[in-house]
Short mmCIF file of C-alpha atoms and ligand atoms in Angstrom, two decimals:
data_model
loop_
_atom_site.label_atom_id
_atom_site.label_comp_id
_atom_site.label_asym_id
_atom_site.label_seq_id
_atom_site.Cartn_x
_atom_site.Cartn_y
_atom_site.Cartn_z
CA MET U 1 0.00 0.00 0.00
CA ASP U 2 1.33 3.48 -0.86
CA ARG U 3 2.57 5.88 1.77
CA ILE U 4 3.78 9.46 1.71
CA LYS U 5 7.32 9.89 2.95
CA ILE U 6 8.27 13.33 4.23
CA ILE U 7 11.65 14.57 5.38
CA GLY U 8 10.78 17.60 7.45
CA GLY U 9 12.55 20.92 7.73
CA ASN U 10 12.17 22.66 4.37
CA GLU U 11 10.40 25.97 3.87
CA LEU U 12 7.76 26.23 1.17
CA ASN U 13 8.40 28.82 -1.55
CA GLY U 14 6.76 29.20 -4.96
CA ILE U 15 3.35 28.73 -6.51
CA ILE U 16 0.75 26.10 -5.72
CA PRO U 17 -2.11 25.83 -8.24
CA ILE U 18 -5.40 25.17 -6.50
CA SER U 19 -7.64 22.51 -8.01
CA GLY U 20 -11.38 22.46 -8.53
CA ALA U 21 -13.29 21.76 -5.33
CA LYS U 22 -14.04 18.13 -4.59
CA ASN U 23 -17.08 19.13 -2.57
CA ALA U 24 -18.49 21.11 -5.50
CA ALA U 25 -17.50 18.58 -8.16
CA LEU U 26 -19.47 15.77 -6.53
CA PRO U 27 -22.91 17.45 -6.38
CA LEU U 28 -22.33 19.01 -9.81
CA MET U 29 -21.68 15.58 -11.31
CA ILE U 30 -24.79 14.26 -9.60
CA ALA U 31 -26.82 17.13 -11.07
CA SER U 32 -26.23 15.58 -14.51
CA LEU U 33 -28.89 13.00 -13.56
CA LEU U 34 -31.53 15.74 -13.74
CA THR U 35 -31.41 16.13 -17.52
CA ASP U 36 -31.20 13.98 -20.66
CA ASP U 37 -28.91 16.62 -22.13
CA THR U 38 -25.13 16.95 -21.61
CA LEU U 39 -23.63 18.68 -18.59
CA THR U 40 -20.01 19.65 -19.16
CA LEU U 41 -17.84 20.41 -16.14
CA GLU U 42 -14.57 22.27 -16.51
CA ASN U 43 -11.82 22.25 -13.88
CA LEU U 44 -12.90 18.85 -12.57
CA PRO U 45 -10.20 17.60 -10.19
CA ARG U 46 -8.63 14.18 -10.64
CA LEU U 47 -9.47 12.52 -7.38
CA ALA U 48 -10.40 9.05 -6.19
CA ASP U 49 -13.83 10.35 -5.08
CA VAL U 50 -14.51 11.79 -8.54
CA GLU U 51 -13.56 8.45 -10.13
CA GLN U 52 -15.75 6.57 -7.68
CA LEU U 53 -18.74 8.81 -8.36
CA THR U 54 -18.15 8.42 -12.10
CA ARG U 55 -18.55 4.65 -11.62
CA ILE U 56 -21.74 5.17 -9.62
CA LEU U 57 -23.21 7.49 -12.24
CA GLY U 58 -22.24 4.99 -14.95
CA ASN U 59 -24.31 2.42 -13.11
CA HIS U 60 -27.36 4.68 -13.50
CA GLY U 61 -26.69 5.03 -17.23
CA VAL U 62 -24.67 8.26 -17.38
CA ASP U 63 -22.23 8.43 -20.32
CA VAL U 64 -18.97 10.14 -19.44
CA SER U 65 -16.50 11.63 -21.89
CA VAL U 66 -13.26 13.38 -21.06
CA SER U 67 -12.28 16.21 -23.37
CA GLY U 68 -9.37 18.39 -22.18
CA ARG U 69 -6.71 16.08 -20.79
CA ARG U 70 -4.90 19.03 -19.30
CA GLU U 71 -5.83 22.64 -19.29
CA LYS U 72 -3.53 24.91 -21.24
CA GLN U 73 -1.31 27.24 -19.25
CA SER U 74 -2.05 25.44 -16.05
CA GLN U 75 0.13 23.19 -13.99
CA SER U 76 -2.88 21.36 -12.68
CA TYR U 77 -4.32 18.22 -14.17
CA ALA U 78 -7.88 19.47 -14.20
CA ARG U 79 -10.05 18.01 -16.90
CA THR U 80 -13.16 18.96 -18.77
CA VAL U 81 -15.63 16.12 -18.53
CA SER U 82 -19.09 15.74 -20.06
CA PHE U 83 -21.85 13.79 -18.35
CA THR U 84 -24.91 12.69 -20.32
CA ALA U 85 -27.78 10.90 -18.61
CA ARG U 86 -29.81 10.37 -21.80
CA HIS U 87 -31.49 7.28 -20.35
CA ILE U 88 -31.53 6.40 -16.68
CA VAL U 89 -31.15 2.63 -16.79
CA ASP U 90 -31.20 1.94 -13.06
CA THR U 91 -32.70 3.91 -10.18
CA THR U 92 -30.96 1.80 -7.54
CA ALA U 93 -27.63 2.86 -6.03
CA PRO U 94 -26.27 -0.33 -4.47
CA TYR U 95 -24.49 -0.77 -1.15
CA GLU U 96 -21.23 -1.89 -2.82
CA LEU U 97 -20.88 1.53 -4.47
CA VAL U 98 -22.55 3.94 -2.02
CA SER U 99 -20.80 2.52 1.07
CA LYS U 100 -17.45 3.78 -0.28
CA MET U 101 -18.44 7.43 -0.39
CA ARG U 102 -21.15 9.23 1.55
CA ALA U 103 -21.85 11.88 -1.08
CA SER U 104 -23.03 9.23 -3.54
CA PHE U 105 -26.19 8.98 -1.40
CA TRP U 106 -27.11 12.35 -2.89
CA VAL U 107 -28.19 10.72 -6.18
CA ILE U 108 -31.48 10.13 -4.36
CA GLY U 109 -32.60 13.72 -5.06
CA PRO U 110 -32.21 13.86 -8.86
CA LEU U 111 -33.34 10.25 -9.39
CA LEU U 112 -36.51 10.85 -7.41
CA ALA U 113 -37.21 14.17 -9.13
CA ARG U 114 -36.69 12.90 -12.67
CA MET U 115 -37.82 9.27 -12.42
CA GLY U 116 -40.31 9.41 -9.54
CA THR U 117 -38.48 6.64 -7.73
CA ALA U 118 -35.07 5.87 -6.19
CA LYS U 119 -33.61 3.14 -4.04
CA VAL U 120 -30.33 4.18 -2.48
CA SER U 121 -28.19 2.35 0.03
CA LEU U 122 -27.56 4.07 3.34
CA PRO U 123 -24.13 5.69 2.99
CA GLY U 124 -20.61 5.07 4.25
CA GLY U 125 -17.83 7.66 3.98
CA CYS U 126 -15.33 9.07 6.46
CA ALA U 127 -15.42 7.62 9.95
CA ILE U 128 -15.92 10.98 11.62
CA GLY U 129 -19.28 10.49 13.26
CA THR U 130 -22.62 8.78 12.84
CA ARG U 131 -23.71 11.03 9.97
CA PRO U 132 -27.40 10.09 9.74
CA VAL U 133 -29.72 10.86 6.80
CA ASP U 134 -32.79 12.08 8.70
CA LEU U 135 -32.54 15.61 7.26
CA PHE U 136 -32.57 14.28 3.69
CA ILE U 137 -35.65 12.22 4.45
CA ASP U 138 -37.45 15.13 6.14
CA GLY U 139 -36.71 17.39 3.16
CA LEU U 140 -37.80 14.92 0.49
CA GLU U 141 -40.94 14.01 2.44
CA ALA U 142 -41.80 17.70 2.59
CA LEU U 143 -41.70 17.65 -1.23
CA GLY U 144 -44.30 14.86 -1.19
CA ALA U 145 -42.10 11.75 -1.44
CA ASP U 146 -43.06 8.50 0.29
CA ILE U 147 -40.00 7.15 2.01
CA GLU U 148 -39.28 3.80 3.59
CA ILE U 149 -36.10 2.31 4.94
CA GLU U 150 -35.72 -1.39 4.29
CA ASN U 151 -32.72 -3.72 4.49
CA GLY U 152 -30.24 -0.87 4.58
CA TYR U 153 -31.82 0.98 1.66
CA VAL U 154 -33.78 4.21 1.51
CA ILE U 155 -36.65 3.70 -0.91
CA ALA U 156 -38.23 6.92 -2.13
CA ASN U 157 -41.30 7.23 -4.35
CA ALA U 158 -43.18 10.15 -5.83
CA LYS U 159 -45.19 8.54 -8.61
CA SER U 160 -47.09 11.69 -9.51
CA GLY U 161 -44.05 13.94 -9.11
CA LEU U 162 -42.67 16.13 -6.33
CA LYS U 163 -44.51 19.22 -5.14
CA GLY U 164 -42.97 22.50 -4.01
CA ALA U 165 -43.16 23.23 -0.27
CA ASP U 166 -41.93 25.52 2.49
CA PHE U 167 -39.44 23.63 4.61
CA GLU U 168 -37.06 24.50 7.39
CA PHE U 169 -34.11 22.22 8.16
CA SER U 170 -33.75 21.52 11.88
CA LYS U 171 -29.96 21.59 11.45
CA VAL U 172 -27.66 22.99 8.77
CA SER U 173 -26.57 20.25 6.38
CA VAL U 174 -24.58 20.77 3.20
CA GLY U 175 -25.61 17.47 1.65
CA ALA U 176 -29.30 17.74 2.52
CA THR U 177 -29.36 21.29 1.09
CA HIS U 178 -27.79 20.08 -2.17
CA VAL U 179 -30.27 17.23 -2.45
CA MET U 180 -33.37 19.22 -1.66
CA MET U 181 -32.33 22.01 -4.02
CA MET U 182 -31.75 19.53 -6.85
CA ALA U 183 -35.02 17.69 -6.20
CA ALA U 184 -37.03 20.93 -6.02
CA THR U 185 -35.83 22.12 -9.45
CA LEU U 186 -38.25 19.65 -11.08
CA ALA U 187 -41.05 19.84 -8.48
CA LYS U 188 -44.42 21.40 -9.29
CA GLY U 189 -44.61 24.88 -7.77
CA THR U 190 -42.30 26.83 -5.52
CA THR U 191 -40.05 25.49 -2.74
CA ARG U 192 -38.60 27.62 0.01
CA ILE U 193 -35.78 26.06 2.02
CA SER U 194 -35.00 27.78 5.33
CA ASN U 195 -31.90 27.16 7.46
CA ALA U 196 -30.15 26.11 4.26
CA ALA U 197 -26.37 25.58 4.19
CA ARG U 198 -24.56 28.69 2.89
CA GLU U 199 -21.35 26.98 1.77
CA PRO U 200 -19.86 28.26 -1.52
CA GLU U 201 -20.38 24.79 -2.99
CA VAL U 202 -24.16 25.23 -2.55
CA SER U 203 -23.97 28.52 -4.48
CA ASP U 204 -21.85 26.83 -7.16
CA LEU U 205 -24.41 24.07 -7.59
CA ALA U 206 -27.24 26.63 -7.79
CA LYS U 207 -25.32 28.58 -10.43
CA CYS U 208 -24.91 25.43 -12.51
CA LEU U 209 -28.55 24.40 -12.06
CA ASN U 210 -29.66 27.88 -13.15
CA ALA U 211 -27.46 27.55 -16.25
CA MET U 212 -29.37 24.30 -16.88
CA GLY U 213 -32.66 26.23 -16.75
CA ALA U 214 -33.58 25.99 -13.07
CA LYS U 215 -35.02 28.99 -11.24
CA ILE U 216 -33.14 29.25 -7.97
CA SER U 217 -32.57 32.39 -5.94
CA GLY U 218 -31.02 32.99 -2.54
CA ALA U 219 -28.30 30.30 -2.69
CA GLY U 220 -25.47 31.42 -0.41
CA THR U 221 -28.01 32.74 2.13
CA SER U 222 -29.98 30.65 4.59
CA VAL U 223 -33.21 30.91 2.57
CA ILE U 224 -33.23 29.41 -0.91
CA THR U 225 -36.22 29.71 -3.22
CA ILE U 226 -36.70 27.32 -6.11
CA GLU U 227 -39.45 27.70 -8.68
CA GLY U 228 -39.99 24.29 -10.22
CA VAL U 229 -39.62 23.83 -13.99
CA THR U 230 -40.75 20.91 -16.14
CA SER U 231 -37.32 19.97 -17.46
CA LEU U 232 -33.69 21.01 -17.38
CA SER U 233 -31.24 21.28 -20.25
CA GLY U 234 -27.51 20.77 -20.54
CA ALA U 235 -24.95 23.43 -19.61
CA ARG U 236 -21.26 24.12 -19.33
CA HIS U 237 -19.96 25.02 -15.88
CA ARG U 238 -16.57 25.60 -14.29
CA VAL U 239 -16.07 23.98 -10.87
CA LEU U 240 -15.11 26.59 -8.28
CA PRO U 241 -11.69 26.42 -6.55
CA ASP U 242 -11.21 24.12 -3.58
CA ARG U 243 -11.30 26.23 -0.41
CA ILE U 244 -10.23 23.30 1.77
CA GLU U 245 -7.20 22.59 -0.39
CA THR U 246 -6.49 26.34 -0.32
CA GLY U 247 -6.68 26.44 3.47
CA THR U 248 -4.61 23.29 3.86
CA TYR U 249 -1.68 24.69 1.85
CA ALA U 250 -2.03 28.07 3.57
CA MET U 251 -1.60 26.29 6.89
CA ALA U 252 1.31 24.27 5.54
CA VAL U 253 3.12 27.51 4.64
CA ALA U 254 2.28 29.00 8.04
CA MET U 255 3.84 25.89 9.56
CA THR U 256 7.05 25.65 7.52
CA GLY U 257 7.57 29.35 6.91
CA GLY U 258 8.22 30.66 3.41
CA ASP U 259 6.33 32.54 0.73
CA VAL U 260 3.76 30.88 -1.51
CA VAL U 261 1.12 32.08 -3.93
CA LEU U 262 -1.94 29.85 -3.96
CA ALA U 263 -3.01 30.34 -7.56
CA GLY U 264 -6.50 30.21 -9.03
CA THR U 265 -8.35 30.58 -5.75
CA SER U 266 -10.02 33.39 -3.84
CA SER U 267 -9.97 34.61 -0.25
CA ASP U 268 -13.77 35.10 -0.36
CA LEU U 269 -14.10 31.34 -0.12
CA LEU U 270 -12.45 31.09 3.29
CA ASN U 271 -12.29 34.45 5.03
CA SER U 272 -12.78 32.99 8.49
CA ALA U 273 -9.88 30.53 8.19
CA LEU U 274 -7.61 33.16 6.63
CA ASP U 275 -8.40 35.65 9.40
CA THR U 276 -7.51 32.98 11.95
CA LEU U 277 -4.27 32.36 10.13
CA ARG U 278 -3.43 36.06 10.20
CA THR U 279 -3.89 36.01 13.97
CA THR U 280 -1.24 33.27 14.17
CA GLY U 281 1.24 35.78 12.75
CA THR U 282 1.10 34.67 9.12
CA GLU U 283 0.82 37.28 6.38
CA VAL U 284 -2.11 36.54 4.10
CA THR U 285 -2.89 38.88 1.22
CA SER U 286 -5.08 38.72 -1.85
CA VAL U 287 -3.09 38.94 -5.07
CA GLU U 288 -4.20 38.82 -8.69
CA ASN U 289 -5.78 35.41 -9.25
CA GLY U 290 -4.94 34.07 -5.83
CA ILE U 291 -3.72 34.40 -2.27
CA ARG U 292 -0.18 35.02 -1.05
CA VAL U 293 0.78 33.38 2.23
CA ARG U 294 4.01 34.35 3.89
CA ARG U 295 5.72 33.74 7.20
CA GLN U 296 9.31 34.68 7.58
CA GLY U 297 10.62 33.98 11.03
CA GLY U 298 8.72 34.74 14.22
CA ASP U 299 6.70 32.40 16.35
CA ILE U 300 3.39 30.83 15.43
CA GLN U 301 0.92 32.48 17.81
CA PRO U 302 -1.72 30.28 19.46
CA VAL U 303 -5.35 31.00 18.49
CA ASP U 304 -8.58 29.39 19.74
CA VAL U 305 -11.04 28.24 17.09
CA SER U 306 -14.43 26.65 16.99
CA THR U 307 -15.77 25.05 13.83
CA ASP U 308 -19.07 26.26 12.41
CA PRO U 309 -21.10 26.02 9.22
CA PHE U 310 -20.06 28.56 6.55
CA PRO U 311 -19.11 31.40 6.92
CA GLY U 312 -17.55 30.08 10.13
CA PHE U 313 -14.29 28.17 10.48
CA PRO U 314 -14.71 24.97 8.40
CA THR U 315 -14.68 21.59 10.12
CA ASP U 316 -12.72 20.35 7.10
CA LEU U 317 -9.78 22.56 8.19
CA GLN U 318 -9.93 21.72 11.88
CA ALA U 319 -7.37 18.90 11.76
CA GLN U 320 -4.93 20.93 9.66
CA PHE U 321 -5.22 23.89 12.02
CA MET U 322 -4.54 21.61 14.95
CA GLY U 323 -1.44 20.42 13.10
CA LEU U 324 -0.27 24.04 12.93
CA MET U 325 -1.08 24.74 16.57
CA THR U 326 1.11 21.83 17.72
CA MET U 327 4.09 24.15 17.11
CA ALA U 328 2.52 27.38 18.42
CA ASN U 329 4.13 29.46 21.10
CA GLY U 330 1.51 28.73 23.78
CA VAL U 331 -1.82 27.03 24.36
CA SER U 332 -4.80 26.96 21.99
CA LYS U 333 -8.25 25.44 22.28
CA ILE U 334 -9.90 23.86 19.26
CA THR U 335 -13.59 23.02 19.47
CA GLU U 336 -15.39 20.80 16.96
CA THR U 337 -19.12 21.54 16.73
CA ILE U 338 -20.10 19.79 13.47
CA PHE U 339 -19.04 16.16 13.86
CA GLU U 340 -18.91 14.30 17.17
CA ASN U 341 -15.92 12.13 16.42
CA ARG U 342 -13.50 14.23 14.45
CA PHE U 343 -10.41 14.07 16.63
CA MET U 344 -8.78 10.87 15.43
CA HIS U 345 -5.75 12.86 14.31
CA VAL U 346 -4.99 13.75 17.94
CA GLN U 347 -3.31 10.48 18.80
CA GLU U 348 -1.40 10.42 15.53
CA LEU U 349 -0.14 14.00 16.05
CA ALA U 350 0.93 12.85 19.52
CA ARG U 351 3.10 10.20 17.84
CA LEU U 352 5.02 13.09 16.27
CA GLY U 353 5.51 14.67 19.69
CA ALA U 354 2.49 16.98 19.89
CA ASN U 355 1.02 17.80 23.29
CA ILE U 356 -2.78 17.64 23.01
CA SER U 357 -5.44 16.79 25.56
CA LEU U 358 -9.07 16.11 24.77
CA ASP U 359 -12.11 17.01 26.77
CA GLY U 360 -15.35 16.23 24.96
CA GLN U 361 -15.50 18.32 21.81
CA THR U 362 -12.55 20.53 22.76
CA ALA U 363 -8.87 19.81 22.24
CA THR U 364 -6.30 21.77 24.20
CA VAL U 365 -3.07 22.04 22.27
CA THR U 366 0.08 23.08 24.07
CA GLY U 367 2.66 24.10 21.51
CA VAL U 368 5.98 22.26 21.51
CA LYS U 369 9.37 23.47 20.27
CA GLU U 370 9.94 20.50 18.01
CA LEU U 371 8.11 17.58 16.37
CA LYS U 372 9.92 14.37 15.53
CA GLY U 373 9.25 12.22 12.45
CA ALA U 374 7.40 8.93 12.94
CA PRO U 375 5.17 6.51 11.05
CA VAL U 376 1.57 7.70 11.31
CA MET U 377 -1.76 6.63 9.95
CA ALA U 378 -4.96 8.56 9.42
CA THR U 379 -8.50 7.36 9.37
CA ASP U 380 -9.93 10.17 7.30
CA LEU U 381 -9.11 12.54 4.52
CA ARG U 382 -8.59 15.87 6.30
CA ALA U 383 -6.83 14.22 9.25
CA SER U 384 -4.26 12.80 6.81
CA SER U 385 -3.48 16.29 5.56
CA ALA U 386 -2.90 17.46 9.14
CA LEU U 387 -0.26 14.76 9.48
CA VAL U 388 1.39 15.94 6.27
CA ILE U 389 1.52 19.50 7.65
CA ALA U 390 3.12 18.29 10.87
CA GLY U 391 5.50 16.03 8.92
CA LEU U 392 6.74 19.01 6.89
CA VAL U 393 8.41 20.44 10.00
CA ALA U 394 9.05 17.28 12.02
CA ASP U 395 12.68 16.44 12.47
CA GLY U 396 13.64 13.43 10.30
CA GLU U 397 11.33 11.09 8.42
CA THR U 398 7.54 10.91 8.71
CA ASN U 399 5.61 8.28 6.83
CA VAL U 400 1.90 8.90 6.37
CA ASN U 401 0.30 5.53 5.73
CA ARG U 402 -3.05 4.86 4.05
CA VAL U 403 -2.47 7.40 1.29
CA TYR U 404 -5.80 6.48 -0.26
CA HIS U 405 -7.43 8.90 2.17
CA LEU U 406 -5.35 11.76 0.74
CA ASP U 407 -6.03 10.63 -2.80
CA ARG U 408 -9.74 11.04 -2.17
CA GLY U 409 -9.39 14.80 -1.85
CA PHE U 410 -5.95 16.17 -2.76
CA GLU U 411 -4.88 16.31 -6.38
CA GLN U 412 -1.13 15.88 -6.89
CA LEU U 413 -0.32 16.58 -3.26
CA GLU U 414 3.29 15.45 -3.35
CA GLU U 415 4.00 17.18 -6.69
CA LYS U 416 2.54 20.47 -5.49
CA LEU U 417 4.56 20.42 -2.28
CA THR U 418 7.76 19.21 -3.93
CA ARG U 419 7.67 22.03 -6.47
CA CYS U 420 7.75 24.45 -3.54
CA GLY U 421 10.79 22.87 -1.96
CA ALA U 422 9.36 20.20 0.34
CA ASN U 423 10.94 16.77 0.51
CA VAL U 424 7.86 14.64 -0.07
CA SER U 425 7.55 11.45 -2.07
CA ARG U 426 5.14 8.59 -2.61
CA VAL U 427 6.50 5.18 -1.78
CA SER U 428 4.92 1.91 -2.88
CA ASP U 429 5.77 -0.99 -0.60
C1 UD1 K 3 -20.20 18.05 3.66
C2 UD1 K 3 -18.81 17.92 3.12
C3 UD1 K 3 -17.82 17.59 4.22
C4 UD1 K 3 -17.92 18.60 5.36
C5 UD1 K 3 -19.37 18.74 5.80
C6 UD1 K 3 -19.56 19.86 6.82
C7 UD1 K 3 -19.09 17.13 0.86
C8 UD1 K 3 -18.90 16.03 -0.13
N1 UD1 K 3 -18.77 16.87 2.11
O1 UD1 K 3 -20.54 16.79 4.20
O2 UD1 K 3 -16.50 17.61 3.65
O3 UD1 K 3 -17.16 18.13 6.45
O4 UD1 K 3 -20.21 19.05 4.68
O5 UD1 K 3 -19.10 21.06 6.30
O6 UD1 K 3 -19.49 18.23 0.50
N2 UD1 K 3 -26.56 15.49 9.74
C9 UD1 K 3 -27.66 14.96 10.37
N3 UD1 K 3 -28.63 14.40 9.58
C10 UD1 K 3 -28.56 14.39 8.23
C11 UD1 K 3 -27.44 14.96 7.59
C12 UD1 K 3 -26.45 15.52 8.39
O7 UD1 K 3 -27.74 14.94 11.58
O8 UD1 K 3 -29.49 13.88 7.59
C13 UD1 K 3 -25.49 16.08 10.57
C14 UD1 K 3 -24.14 15.41 10.37
O9 UD1 K 3 -24.03 14.23 11.12
C15 UD1 K 3 -23.21 16.51 10.85
C16 UD1 K 3 -23.92 17.79 10.40
O10 UD1 K 3 -25.28 17.42 10.16
O11 UD1 K 3 -23.13 16.50 12.25
C17 UD1 K 3 -23.37 18.42 9.15
O12 UD1 K 3 -23.28 17.45 8.14
P1 UD1 K 3 -23.45 17.80 6.61
O13 UD1 K 3 -23.37 19.27 6.42
O14 UD1 K 3 -24.66 17.09 6.09
O15 UD1 K 3 -22.16 17.14 5.99
P2 UD1 K 3 -22.03 16.47 4.57
O16 UD1 K 3 -22.94 17.14 3.60
O17 UD1 K 3 -22.10 14.99 4.70
#
């Protein structure tokens, strides 16, 4: 199994191109199920999750064709891929496929809206909490669907079509907002979703759906209004930049010191995380087509953070920020409010010499002067990237095992870091 080998101690200097967002790419690909026309997505990242979802969509009858192998004038490997769901051949998403990636559960929305029926396995995904699907069910039931759960499958029916409704989510959920928004595009009448997720990926999906002929307003705020239409057409849409990848590399530079331009991204996507980073003593400035992150000497200052739905500090950057705080000059408190079990990186960071204690949903991190390389292993995607950040400054060799977690969400991680001076390589045993 592959591992990432890091020899710590090098600064990062140069340019890191930011890829298209995984968390936007996945719902955008799923949106192709809503139309028999072609949806073309530019800037689609090459990631294991994208490949896995391509297989799942193929199972429903979606034809996939890759056009631009590499974008001109870009160091990234982004592709332009067309998805055509001319005929839906199967409205079942089986356990074998869905259990590998939680987001594939989201096909339930478009399948139900277009075909009037869907049978989708309860999901798997990262082991970061129980991650139920009650909010999806509440939302789809509000649109008139009959839903049953049988033998590990959610079976949804709306034989005479979905109907627009006013609905308020009891909790903010990115996935449930995506699904309800997609389903409501083809419902009869108007849907108003309150307490909707405001993440940029929700706005990106709405923008794409509108290009396909949907009538959505308010995406990016907590109230989204969708006027149902009878059918959607194809469109061409560019996937927005990955704010989590952006934040991860920004934290890596804060950790190692150096001067890096994160290219093709925008600070609007992660103001809260960048403000936090500034408070640690890192210079963060917007530059043309990107963000410049710079730390030259000086201590890393400790900062307390608490995760929150957008526009708050993202849970997907919590582990990476903890990685940075392990070397801060003092004590910081990091509170996780979104997922109940998202601290598995704590014991692995401790293997590198970090001093962290856990009390419920709050980790207290006492900065140390030095981390020491060690073999480590992560159980989820973002936690793995925290170990890479720590490994970049740890004395000696760190091996991050189970690289497949990183491959789910980071395109060309070792190439991007190596080009900026890090000593990082992939080793196949
Ligand atoms: C998405 C992101 C993930 C990110 C998360 C929170 C993708 C592919 N994944 O995941 O990277 O960490 O948002 O920003 O975009 N919940 C319920 N019932 C439900 C659904 C969710 O209780 O039916 C809970 C979850 O357990 C969690 C919280 O709501 O505690 C937020 O989860 P949600 O926003 O749905 O996360 P995802 O959409 O799965």
